[in-house]
Short mmCIF file of N, CA and C and ligand atoms in Angstrom, two decimals:
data_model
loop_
_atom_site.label_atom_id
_atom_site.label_comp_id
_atom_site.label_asym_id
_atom_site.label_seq_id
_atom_site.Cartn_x
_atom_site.Cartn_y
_atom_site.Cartn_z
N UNK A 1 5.60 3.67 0.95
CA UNK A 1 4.78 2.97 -0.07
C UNK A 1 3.34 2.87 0.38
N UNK A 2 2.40 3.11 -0.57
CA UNK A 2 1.20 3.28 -0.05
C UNK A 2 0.20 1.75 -0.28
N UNK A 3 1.14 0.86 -1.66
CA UNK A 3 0.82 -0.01 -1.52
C UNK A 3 1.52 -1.47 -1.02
N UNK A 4 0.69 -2.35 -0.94
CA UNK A 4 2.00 -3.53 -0.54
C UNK A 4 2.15 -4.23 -1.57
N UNK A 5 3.40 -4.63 -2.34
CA UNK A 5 3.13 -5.68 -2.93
C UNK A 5 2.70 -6.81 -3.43
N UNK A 6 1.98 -7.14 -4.39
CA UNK A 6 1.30 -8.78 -3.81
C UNK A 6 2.32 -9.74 -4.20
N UNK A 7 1.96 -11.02 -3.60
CA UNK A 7 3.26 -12.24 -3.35
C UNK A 7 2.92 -12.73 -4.87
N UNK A 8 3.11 -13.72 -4.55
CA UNK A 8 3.37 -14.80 -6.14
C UNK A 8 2.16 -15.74 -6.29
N UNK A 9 1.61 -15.94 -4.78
CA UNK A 9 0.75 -16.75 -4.77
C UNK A 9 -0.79 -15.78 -5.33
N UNK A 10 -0.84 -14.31 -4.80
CA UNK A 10 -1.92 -13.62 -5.62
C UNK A 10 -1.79 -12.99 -6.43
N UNK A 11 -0.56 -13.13 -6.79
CA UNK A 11 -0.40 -12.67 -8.68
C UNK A 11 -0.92 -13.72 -9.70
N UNK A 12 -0.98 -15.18 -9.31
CA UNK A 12 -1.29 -16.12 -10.47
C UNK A 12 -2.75 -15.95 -9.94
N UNK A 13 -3.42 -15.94 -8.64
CA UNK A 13 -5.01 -15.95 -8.62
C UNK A 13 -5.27 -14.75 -9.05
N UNK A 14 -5.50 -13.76 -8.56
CA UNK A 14 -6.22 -12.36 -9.06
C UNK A 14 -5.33 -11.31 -8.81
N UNK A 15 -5.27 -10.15 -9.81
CA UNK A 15 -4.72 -9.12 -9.05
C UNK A 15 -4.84 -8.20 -8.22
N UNK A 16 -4.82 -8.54 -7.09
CA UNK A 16 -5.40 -7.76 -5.45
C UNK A 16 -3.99 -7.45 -5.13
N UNK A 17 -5.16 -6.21 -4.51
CA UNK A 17 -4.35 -5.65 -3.96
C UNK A 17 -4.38 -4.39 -3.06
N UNK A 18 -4.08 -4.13 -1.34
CA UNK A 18 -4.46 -3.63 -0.88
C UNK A 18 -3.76 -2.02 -0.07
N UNK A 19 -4.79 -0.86 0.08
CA UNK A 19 -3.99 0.02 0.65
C UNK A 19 -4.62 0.48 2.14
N UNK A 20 -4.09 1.49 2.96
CA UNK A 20 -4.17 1.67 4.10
C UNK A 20 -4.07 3.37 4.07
N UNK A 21 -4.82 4.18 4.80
CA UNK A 21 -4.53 5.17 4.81
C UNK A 21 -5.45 5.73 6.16
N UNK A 22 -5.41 7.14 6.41
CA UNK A 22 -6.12 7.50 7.72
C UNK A 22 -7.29 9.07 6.99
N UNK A 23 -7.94 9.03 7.71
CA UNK A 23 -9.01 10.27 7.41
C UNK A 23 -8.82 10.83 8.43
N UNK A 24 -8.11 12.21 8.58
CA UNK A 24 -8.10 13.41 9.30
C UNK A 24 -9.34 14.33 9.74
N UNK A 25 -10.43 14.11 10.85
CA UNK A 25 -11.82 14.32 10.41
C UNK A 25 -12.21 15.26 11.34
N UNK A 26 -12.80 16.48 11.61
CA UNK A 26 -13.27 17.67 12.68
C UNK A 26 -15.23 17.51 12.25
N UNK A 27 -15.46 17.22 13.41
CA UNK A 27 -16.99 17.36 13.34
C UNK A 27 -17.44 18.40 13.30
N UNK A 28 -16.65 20.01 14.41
CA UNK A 28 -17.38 21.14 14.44
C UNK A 28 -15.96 21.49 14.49
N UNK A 29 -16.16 23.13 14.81
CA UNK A 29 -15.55 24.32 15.15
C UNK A 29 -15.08 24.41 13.51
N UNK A 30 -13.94 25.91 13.85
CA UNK A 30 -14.12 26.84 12.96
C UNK A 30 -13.05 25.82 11.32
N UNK A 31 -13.08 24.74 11.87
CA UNK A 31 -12.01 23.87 10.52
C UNK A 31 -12.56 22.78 10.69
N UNK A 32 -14.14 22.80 10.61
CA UNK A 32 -14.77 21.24 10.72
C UNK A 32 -14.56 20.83 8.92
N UNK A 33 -14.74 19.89 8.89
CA UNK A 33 -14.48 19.11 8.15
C UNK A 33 -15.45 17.89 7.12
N UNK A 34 -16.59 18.24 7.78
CA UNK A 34 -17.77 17.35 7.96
C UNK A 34 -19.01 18.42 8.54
N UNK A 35 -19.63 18.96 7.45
CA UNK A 35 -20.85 19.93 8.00
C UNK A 35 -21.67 19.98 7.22
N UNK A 36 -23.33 19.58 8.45
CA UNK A 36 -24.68 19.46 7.68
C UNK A 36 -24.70 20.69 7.05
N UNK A 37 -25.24 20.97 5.82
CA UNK A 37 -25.36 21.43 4.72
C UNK A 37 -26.95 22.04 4.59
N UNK A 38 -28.03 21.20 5.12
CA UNK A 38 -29.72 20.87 4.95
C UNK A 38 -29.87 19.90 5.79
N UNK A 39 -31.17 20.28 6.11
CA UNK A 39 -31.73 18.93 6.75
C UNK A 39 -33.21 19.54 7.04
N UNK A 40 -34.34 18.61 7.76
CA UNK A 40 -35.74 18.98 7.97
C UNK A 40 -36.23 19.75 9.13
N UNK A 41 -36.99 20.99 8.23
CA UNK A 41 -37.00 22.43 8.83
C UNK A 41 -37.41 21.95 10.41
N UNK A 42 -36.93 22.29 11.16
CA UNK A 42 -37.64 22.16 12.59
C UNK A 42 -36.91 21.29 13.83
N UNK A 43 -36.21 20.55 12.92
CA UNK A 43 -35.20 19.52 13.77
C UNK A 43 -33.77 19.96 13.82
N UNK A 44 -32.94 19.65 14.30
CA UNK A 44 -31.85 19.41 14.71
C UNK A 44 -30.86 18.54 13.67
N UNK A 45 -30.27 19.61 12.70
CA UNK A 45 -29.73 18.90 11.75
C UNK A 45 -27.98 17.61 12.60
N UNK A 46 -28.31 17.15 12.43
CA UNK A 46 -27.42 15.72 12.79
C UNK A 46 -27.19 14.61 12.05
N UNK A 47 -26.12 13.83 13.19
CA UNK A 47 -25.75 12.21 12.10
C UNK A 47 -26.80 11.55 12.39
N UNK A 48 -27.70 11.80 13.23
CA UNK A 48 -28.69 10.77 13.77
C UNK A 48 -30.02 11.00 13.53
N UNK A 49 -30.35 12.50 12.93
CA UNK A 49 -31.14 12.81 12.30
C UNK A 49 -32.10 12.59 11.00
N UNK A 50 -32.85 12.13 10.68
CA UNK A 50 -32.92 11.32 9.75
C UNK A 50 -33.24 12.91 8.49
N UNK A 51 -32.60 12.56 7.20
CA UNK A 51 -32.60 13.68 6.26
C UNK A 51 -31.85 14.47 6.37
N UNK A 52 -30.65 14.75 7.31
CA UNK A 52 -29.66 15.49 7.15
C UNK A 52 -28.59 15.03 6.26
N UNK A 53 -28.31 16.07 5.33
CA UNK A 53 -27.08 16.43 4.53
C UNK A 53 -25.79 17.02 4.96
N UNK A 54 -24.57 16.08 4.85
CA UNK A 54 -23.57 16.87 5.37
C UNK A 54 -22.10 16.79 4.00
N UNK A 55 -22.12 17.99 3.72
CA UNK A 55 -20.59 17.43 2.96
C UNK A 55 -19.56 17.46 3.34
N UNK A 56 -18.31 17.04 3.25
CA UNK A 56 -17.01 16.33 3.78
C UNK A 56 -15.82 16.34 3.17
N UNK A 57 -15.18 16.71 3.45
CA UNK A 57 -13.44 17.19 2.89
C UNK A 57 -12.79 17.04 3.67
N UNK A 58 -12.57 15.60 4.25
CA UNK A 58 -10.90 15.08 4.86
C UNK A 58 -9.51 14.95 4.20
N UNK A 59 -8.58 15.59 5.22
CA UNK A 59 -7.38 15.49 4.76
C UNK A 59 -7.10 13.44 4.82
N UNK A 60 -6.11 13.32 4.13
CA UNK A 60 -5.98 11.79 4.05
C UNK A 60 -4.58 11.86 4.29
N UNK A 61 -3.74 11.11 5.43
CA UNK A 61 -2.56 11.05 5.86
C UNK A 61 -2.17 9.65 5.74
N UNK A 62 -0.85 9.43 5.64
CA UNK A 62 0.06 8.21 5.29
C UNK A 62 -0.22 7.09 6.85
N UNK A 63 -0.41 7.90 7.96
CA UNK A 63 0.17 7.44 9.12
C UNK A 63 -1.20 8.39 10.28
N UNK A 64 -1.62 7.18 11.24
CA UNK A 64 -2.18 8.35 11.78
C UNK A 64 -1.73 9.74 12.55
N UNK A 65 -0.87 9.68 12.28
CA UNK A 65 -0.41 11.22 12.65
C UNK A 65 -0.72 12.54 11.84
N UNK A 66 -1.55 13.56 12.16
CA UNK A 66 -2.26 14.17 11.58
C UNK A 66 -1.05 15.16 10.71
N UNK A 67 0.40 14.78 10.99
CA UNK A 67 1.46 15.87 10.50
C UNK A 67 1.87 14.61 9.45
N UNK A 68 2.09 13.74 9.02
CA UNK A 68 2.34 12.48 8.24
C UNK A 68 2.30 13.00 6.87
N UNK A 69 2.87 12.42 5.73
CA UNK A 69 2.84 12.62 4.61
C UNK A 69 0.89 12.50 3.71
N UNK A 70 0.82 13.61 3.41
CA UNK A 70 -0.86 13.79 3.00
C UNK A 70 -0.89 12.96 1.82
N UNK A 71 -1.58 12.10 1.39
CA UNK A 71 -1.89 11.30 0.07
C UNK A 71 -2.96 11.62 -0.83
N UNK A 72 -4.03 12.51 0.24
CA UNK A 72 -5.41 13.30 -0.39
C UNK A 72 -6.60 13.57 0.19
N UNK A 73 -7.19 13.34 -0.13
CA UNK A 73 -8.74 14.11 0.62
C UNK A 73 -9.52 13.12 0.20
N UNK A 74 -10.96 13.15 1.03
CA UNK A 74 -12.18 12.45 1.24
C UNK A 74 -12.66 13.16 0.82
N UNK A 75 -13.78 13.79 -0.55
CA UNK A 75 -14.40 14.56 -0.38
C UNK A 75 -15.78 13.83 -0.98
N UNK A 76 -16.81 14.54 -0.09
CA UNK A 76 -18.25 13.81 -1.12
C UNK A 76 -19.38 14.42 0.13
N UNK A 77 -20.62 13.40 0.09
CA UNK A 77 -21.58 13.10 1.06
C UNK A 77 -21.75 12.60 1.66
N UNK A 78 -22.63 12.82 2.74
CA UNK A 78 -22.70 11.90 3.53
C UNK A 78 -24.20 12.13 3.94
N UNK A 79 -25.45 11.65 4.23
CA UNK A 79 -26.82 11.51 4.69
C UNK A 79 -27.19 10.26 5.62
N UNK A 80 -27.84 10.81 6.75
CA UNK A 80 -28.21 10.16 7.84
C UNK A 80 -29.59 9.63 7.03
N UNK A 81 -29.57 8.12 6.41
CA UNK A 81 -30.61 7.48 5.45
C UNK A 81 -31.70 6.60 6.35
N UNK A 82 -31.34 6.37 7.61
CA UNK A 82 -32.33 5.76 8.31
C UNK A 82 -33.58 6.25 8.91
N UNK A 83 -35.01 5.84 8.94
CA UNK A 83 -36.02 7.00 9.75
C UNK A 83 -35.26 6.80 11.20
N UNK A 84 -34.87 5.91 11.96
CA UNK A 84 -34.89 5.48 13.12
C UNK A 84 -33.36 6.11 13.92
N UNK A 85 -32.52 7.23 12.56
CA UNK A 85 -31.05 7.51 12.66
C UNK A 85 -29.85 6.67 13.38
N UNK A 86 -30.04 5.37 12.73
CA UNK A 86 -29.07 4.45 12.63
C UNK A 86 -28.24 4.16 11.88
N UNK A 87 -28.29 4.86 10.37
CA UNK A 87 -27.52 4.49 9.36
C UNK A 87 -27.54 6.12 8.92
N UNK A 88 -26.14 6.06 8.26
CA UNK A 88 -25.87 6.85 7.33
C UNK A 88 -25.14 6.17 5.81
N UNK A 89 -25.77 7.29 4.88
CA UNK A 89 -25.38 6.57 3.02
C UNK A 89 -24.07 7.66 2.88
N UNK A 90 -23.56 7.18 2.75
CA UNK A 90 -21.88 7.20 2.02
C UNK A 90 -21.39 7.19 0.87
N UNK A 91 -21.36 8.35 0.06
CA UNK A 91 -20.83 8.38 -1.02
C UNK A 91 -19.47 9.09 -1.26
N UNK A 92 -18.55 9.20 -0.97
CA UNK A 92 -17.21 9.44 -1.01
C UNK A 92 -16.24 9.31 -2.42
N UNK A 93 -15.39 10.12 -2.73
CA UNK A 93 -14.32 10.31 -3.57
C UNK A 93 -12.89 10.27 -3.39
N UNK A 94 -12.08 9.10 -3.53
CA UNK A 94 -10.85 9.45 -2.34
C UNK A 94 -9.71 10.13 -3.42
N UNK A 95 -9.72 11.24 -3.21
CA UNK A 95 -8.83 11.87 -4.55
C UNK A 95 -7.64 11.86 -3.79
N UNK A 96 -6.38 11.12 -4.81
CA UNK A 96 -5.46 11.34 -4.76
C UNK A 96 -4.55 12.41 -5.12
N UNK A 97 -3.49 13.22 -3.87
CA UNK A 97 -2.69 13.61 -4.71
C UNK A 97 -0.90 13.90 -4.26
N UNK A 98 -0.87 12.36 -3.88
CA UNK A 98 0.57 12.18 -3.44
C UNK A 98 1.15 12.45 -4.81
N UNK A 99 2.36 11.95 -4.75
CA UNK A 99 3.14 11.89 -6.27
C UNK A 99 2.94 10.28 -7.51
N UNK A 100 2.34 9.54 -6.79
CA UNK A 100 2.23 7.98 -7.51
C UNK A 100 0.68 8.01 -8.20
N UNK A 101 -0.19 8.54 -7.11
CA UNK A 101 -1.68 8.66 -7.71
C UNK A 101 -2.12 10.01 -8.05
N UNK A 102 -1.44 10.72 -8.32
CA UNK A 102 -1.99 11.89 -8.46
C UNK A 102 -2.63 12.19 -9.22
N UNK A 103 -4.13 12.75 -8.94
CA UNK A 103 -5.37 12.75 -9.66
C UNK A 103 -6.45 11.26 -10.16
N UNK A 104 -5.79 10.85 -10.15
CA UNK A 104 -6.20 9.07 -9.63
C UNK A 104 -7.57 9.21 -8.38
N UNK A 105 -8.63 8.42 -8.63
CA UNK A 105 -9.69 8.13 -7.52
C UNK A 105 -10.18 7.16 -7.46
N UNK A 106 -10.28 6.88 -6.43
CA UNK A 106 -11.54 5.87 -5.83
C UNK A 106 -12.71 6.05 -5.55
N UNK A 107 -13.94 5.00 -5.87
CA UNK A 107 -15.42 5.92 -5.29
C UNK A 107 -15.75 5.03 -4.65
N UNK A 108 -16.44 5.50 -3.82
CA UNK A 108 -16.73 4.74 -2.37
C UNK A 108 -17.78 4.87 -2.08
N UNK A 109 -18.90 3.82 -1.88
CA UNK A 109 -20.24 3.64 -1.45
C UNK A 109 -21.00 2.79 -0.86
N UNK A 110 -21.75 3.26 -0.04
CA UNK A 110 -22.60 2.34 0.45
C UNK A 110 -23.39 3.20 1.60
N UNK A 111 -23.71 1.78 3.01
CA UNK A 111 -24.80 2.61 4.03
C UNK A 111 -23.99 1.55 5.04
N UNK A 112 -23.51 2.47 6.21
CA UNK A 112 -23.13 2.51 7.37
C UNK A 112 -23.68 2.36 8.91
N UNK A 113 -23.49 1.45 9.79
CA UNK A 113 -24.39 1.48 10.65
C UNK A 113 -23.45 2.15 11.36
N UNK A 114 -23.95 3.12 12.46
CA UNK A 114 -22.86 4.32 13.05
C UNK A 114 -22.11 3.45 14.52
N UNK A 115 -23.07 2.69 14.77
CA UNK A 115 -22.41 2.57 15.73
C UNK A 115 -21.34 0.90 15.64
N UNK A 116 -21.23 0.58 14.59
CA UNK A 116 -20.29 -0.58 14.17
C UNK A 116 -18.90 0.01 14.03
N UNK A 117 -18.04 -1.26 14.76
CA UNK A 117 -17.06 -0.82 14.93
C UNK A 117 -16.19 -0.86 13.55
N UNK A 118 -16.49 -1.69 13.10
CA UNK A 118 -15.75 -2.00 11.26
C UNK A 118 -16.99 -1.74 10.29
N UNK A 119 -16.68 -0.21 9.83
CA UNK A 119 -17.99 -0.30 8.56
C UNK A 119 -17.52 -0.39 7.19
N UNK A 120 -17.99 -1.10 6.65
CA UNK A 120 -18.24 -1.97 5.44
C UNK A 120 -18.66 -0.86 4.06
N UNK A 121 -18.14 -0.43 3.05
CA UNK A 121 -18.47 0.40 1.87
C UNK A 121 -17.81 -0.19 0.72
N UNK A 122 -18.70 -0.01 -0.33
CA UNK A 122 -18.05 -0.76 -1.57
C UNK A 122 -17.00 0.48 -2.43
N UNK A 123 -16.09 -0.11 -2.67
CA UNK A 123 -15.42 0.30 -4.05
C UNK A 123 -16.13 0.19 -5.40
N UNK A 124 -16.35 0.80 -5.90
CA UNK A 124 -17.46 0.76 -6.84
C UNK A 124 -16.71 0.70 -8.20
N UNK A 125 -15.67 1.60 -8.81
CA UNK A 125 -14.44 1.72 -8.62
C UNK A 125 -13.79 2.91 -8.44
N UNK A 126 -12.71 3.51 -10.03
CA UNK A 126 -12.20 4.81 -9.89
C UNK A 126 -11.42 5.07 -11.22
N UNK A 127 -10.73 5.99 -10.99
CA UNK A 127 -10.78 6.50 -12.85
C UNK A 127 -8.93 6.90 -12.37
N UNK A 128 -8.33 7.46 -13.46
CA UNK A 128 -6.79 7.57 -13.70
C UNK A 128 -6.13 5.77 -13.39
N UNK A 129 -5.14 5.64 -12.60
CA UNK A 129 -4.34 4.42 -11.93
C UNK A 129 -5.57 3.42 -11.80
N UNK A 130 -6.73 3.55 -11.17
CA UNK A 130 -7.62 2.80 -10.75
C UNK A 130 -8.88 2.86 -11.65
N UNK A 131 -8.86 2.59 -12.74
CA UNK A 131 -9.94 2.53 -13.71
C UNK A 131 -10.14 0.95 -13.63
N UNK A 132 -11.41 0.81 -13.68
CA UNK A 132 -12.28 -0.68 -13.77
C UNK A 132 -11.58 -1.50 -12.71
N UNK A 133 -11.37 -1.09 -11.18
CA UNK A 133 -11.05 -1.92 -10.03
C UNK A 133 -12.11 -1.92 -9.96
N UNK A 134 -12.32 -2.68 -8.66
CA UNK A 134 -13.47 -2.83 -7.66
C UNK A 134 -12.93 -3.65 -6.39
N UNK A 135 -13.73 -3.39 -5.13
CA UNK A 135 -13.37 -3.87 -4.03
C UNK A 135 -14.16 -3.44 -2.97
N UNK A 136 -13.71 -3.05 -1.70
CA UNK A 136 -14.29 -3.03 -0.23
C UNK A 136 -13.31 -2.20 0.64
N UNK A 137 -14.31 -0.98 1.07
CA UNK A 137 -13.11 -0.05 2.02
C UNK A 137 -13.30 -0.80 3.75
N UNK A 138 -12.75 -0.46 4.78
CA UNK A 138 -13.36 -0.85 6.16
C UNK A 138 -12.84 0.38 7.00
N UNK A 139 -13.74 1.35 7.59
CA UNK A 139 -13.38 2.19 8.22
C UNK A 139 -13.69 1.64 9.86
N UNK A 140 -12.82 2.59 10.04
CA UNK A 140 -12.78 2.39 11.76
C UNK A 140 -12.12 3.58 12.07
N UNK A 141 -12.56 4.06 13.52
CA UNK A 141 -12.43 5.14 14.18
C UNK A 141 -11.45 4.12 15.07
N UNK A 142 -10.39 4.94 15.03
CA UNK A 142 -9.10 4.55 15.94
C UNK A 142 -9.01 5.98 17.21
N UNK A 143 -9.39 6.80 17.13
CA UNK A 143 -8.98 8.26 18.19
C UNK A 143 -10.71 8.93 17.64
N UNK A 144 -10.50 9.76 18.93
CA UNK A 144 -11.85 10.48 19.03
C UNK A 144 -11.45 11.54 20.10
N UNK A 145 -11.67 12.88 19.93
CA UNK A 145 -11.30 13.93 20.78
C UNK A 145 -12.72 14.34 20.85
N UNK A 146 -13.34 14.42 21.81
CA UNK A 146 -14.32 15.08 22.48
C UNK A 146 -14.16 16.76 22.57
N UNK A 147 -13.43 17.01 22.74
CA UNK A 147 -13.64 18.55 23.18
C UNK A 147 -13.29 19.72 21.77
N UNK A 148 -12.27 18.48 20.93
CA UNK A 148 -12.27 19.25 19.43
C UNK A 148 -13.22 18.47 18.57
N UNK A 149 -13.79 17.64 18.62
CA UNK A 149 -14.54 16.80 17.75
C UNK A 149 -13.19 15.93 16.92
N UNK A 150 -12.27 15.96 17.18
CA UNK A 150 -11.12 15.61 16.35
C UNK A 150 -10.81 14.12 15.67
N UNK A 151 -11.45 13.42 15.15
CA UNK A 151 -11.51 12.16 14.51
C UNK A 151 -10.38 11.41 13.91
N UNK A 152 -9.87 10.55 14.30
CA UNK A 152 -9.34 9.91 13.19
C UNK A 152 -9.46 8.73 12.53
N UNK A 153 -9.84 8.49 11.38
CA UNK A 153 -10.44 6.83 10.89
C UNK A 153 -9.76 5.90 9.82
N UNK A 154 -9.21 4.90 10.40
CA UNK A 154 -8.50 3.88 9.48
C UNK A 154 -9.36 3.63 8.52
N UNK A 155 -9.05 4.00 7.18
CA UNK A 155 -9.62 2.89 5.97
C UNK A 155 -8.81 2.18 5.30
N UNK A 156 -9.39 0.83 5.14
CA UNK A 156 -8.23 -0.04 4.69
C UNK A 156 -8.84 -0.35 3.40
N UNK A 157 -8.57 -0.44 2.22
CA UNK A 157 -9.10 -1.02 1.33
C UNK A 157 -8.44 -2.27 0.49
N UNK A 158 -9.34 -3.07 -0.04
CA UNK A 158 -8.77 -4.41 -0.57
C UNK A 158 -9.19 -4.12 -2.19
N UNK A 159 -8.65 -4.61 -3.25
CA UNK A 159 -8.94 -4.03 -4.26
C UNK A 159 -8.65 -4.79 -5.67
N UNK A 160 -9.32 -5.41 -6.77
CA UNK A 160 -8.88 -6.32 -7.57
C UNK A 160 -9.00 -5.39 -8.53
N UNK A 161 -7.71 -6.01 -9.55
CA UNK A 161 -7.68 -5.53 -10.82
C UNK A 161 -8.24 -6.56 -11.55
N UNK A 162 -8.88 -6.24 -13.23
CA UNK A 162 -8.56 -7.17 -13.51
C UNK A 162 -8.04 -7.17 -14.72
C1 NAG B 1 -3.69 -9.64 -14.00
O1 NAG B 1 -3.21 -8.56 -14.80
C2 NAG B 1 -2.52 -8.98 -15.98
C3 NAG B 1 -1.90 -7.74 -16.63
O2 NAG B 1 -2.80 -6.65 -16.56
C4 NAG B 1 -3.51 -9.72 -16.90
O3 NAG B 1 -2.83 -10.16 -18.06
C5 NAG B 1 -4.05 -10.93 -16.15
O4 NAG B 1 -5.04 -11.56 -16.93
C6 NAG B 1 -4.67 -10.50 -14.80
N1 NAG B 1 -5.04 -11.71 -14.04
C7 NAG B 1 -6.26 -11.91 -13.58
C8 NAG B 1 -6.47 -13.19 -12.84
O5 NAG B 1 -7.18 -11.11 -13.74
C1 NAG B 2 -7.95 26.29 12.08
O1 NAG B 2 -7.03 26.36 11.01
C2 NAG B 2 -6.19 27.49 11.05
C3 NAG B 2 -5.37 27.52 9.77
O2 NAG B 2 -4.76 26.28 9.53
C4 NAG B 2 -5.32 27.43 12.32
O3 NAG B 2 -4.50 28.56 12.38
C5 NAG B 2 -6.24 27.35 13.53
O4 NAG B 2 -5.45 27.16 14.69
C6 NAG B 2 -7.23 26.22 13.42
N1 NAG B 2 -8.19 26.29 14.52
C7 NAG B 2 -8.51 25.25 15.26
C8 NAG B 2 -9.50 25.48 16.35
O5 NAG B 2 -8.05 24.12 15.07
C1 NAG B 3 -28.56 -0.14 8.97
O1 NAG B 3 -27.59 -0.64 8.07
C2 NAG B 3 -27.33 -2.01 8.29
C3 NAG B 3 -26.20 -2.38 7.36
O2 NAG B 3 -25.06 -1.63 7.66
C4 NAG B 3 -28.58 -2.81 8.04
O3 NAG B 3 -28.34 -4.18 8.32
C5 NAG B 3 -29.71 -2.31 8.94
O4 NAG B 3 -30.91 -2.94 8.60
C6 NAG B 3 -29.89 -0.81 8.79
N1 NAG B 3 -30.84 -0.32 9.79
C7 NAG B 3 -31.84 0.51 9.50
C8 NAG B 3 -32.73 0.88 10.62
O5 NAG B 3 -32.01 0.97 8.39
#
């Protein structure tokens, strides 16, 4: 189940309600996952770069185990928005396509400080199952492989109907 039920006590307040899933993420090599796109002629396109463009197509798994039942992909932008390359802007699509949400999305936005351990993005909302929600994703990097760039990042999201 991808979602949890809500109790009795937040069925009479609001209808919330929250899910959990993992982002399967490669920074480089030949199945990156996450690659600057553009950025300003002369520099070193990067996350820390200020004006770099990168687009993004994560697999989305049930479990962090990168073999786990797939639920969908991350796909969207991502831009290093700070002059000082401290922040990156986040615009994301979390397309579903297990068997419950399929074709169902979430949109996801905001600006990220890179080096926070819980970053903060709004649910803005999403269209099929999730039309006129809204809420708050929280990513976190749980694993990090250095030598594959190999990422993996909890997003948890909280989410009201109404
Ligand atoms: C929760 O959803 C039900 C059915 O969609 C609706 O009738 C009710 O007003 C909602 N409750 C709140 C607090 O939004
Ligand atoms: C890239 O993906 C292909 C196809 O899934 C796979 O055969 C290959 O081992 C992967 N390469 C790396 C470096 O992960
Ligand atoms: C980075 O983003 C955080 C919010 O996540 C904000 O508080 C901070 O001012 C931003 N820093 C810069 C240099 O833009």
């Amino acid at each position: 189940m991808l979602f949890s039920r809500p109790n009795e006590a937040q069925l009479q307040r609001v209808n919330q309600t929250n899910l959990v899933f993992f982002l399967q993420e490669f920074t480089s090599g030949p199945n990156a996952t996450v690659v600057p796109v553009i950025g300003i002629t002369g520099k070193t396109w990067s996350f820390v770069t200020f004006g770099t463009i990168f687009a993004i197509d994560d697999a989305i798994t049930q479990t962090p185990d990168r073999s786990s039942a797939r639920v969908g992909r991350a796909q969207g932008v991502l831009v290093a928005s700070a002059l000082d390359g401290s922040n990156v802007s986040v615009t994301i699509s979390i397309v579903f396509n297990n068997v419950d949400y399929s074709g169902s999305t979430l949109e996801l936005q905001g600006t990220i400080h890179q080096n926070e351990r819980y970053r903060e993005v709004s649910v803005v909302s999403g269209t099929g199952r999730f039309r006129f929600v809204r809420g708050y994703a929280i990513l976190e990097t749980i694993y990090y492989e250095r030598a594959t760039s190999y990422t993996i990042i909890r997003c948890t999201i909280e989410l009201i109907y109404n």
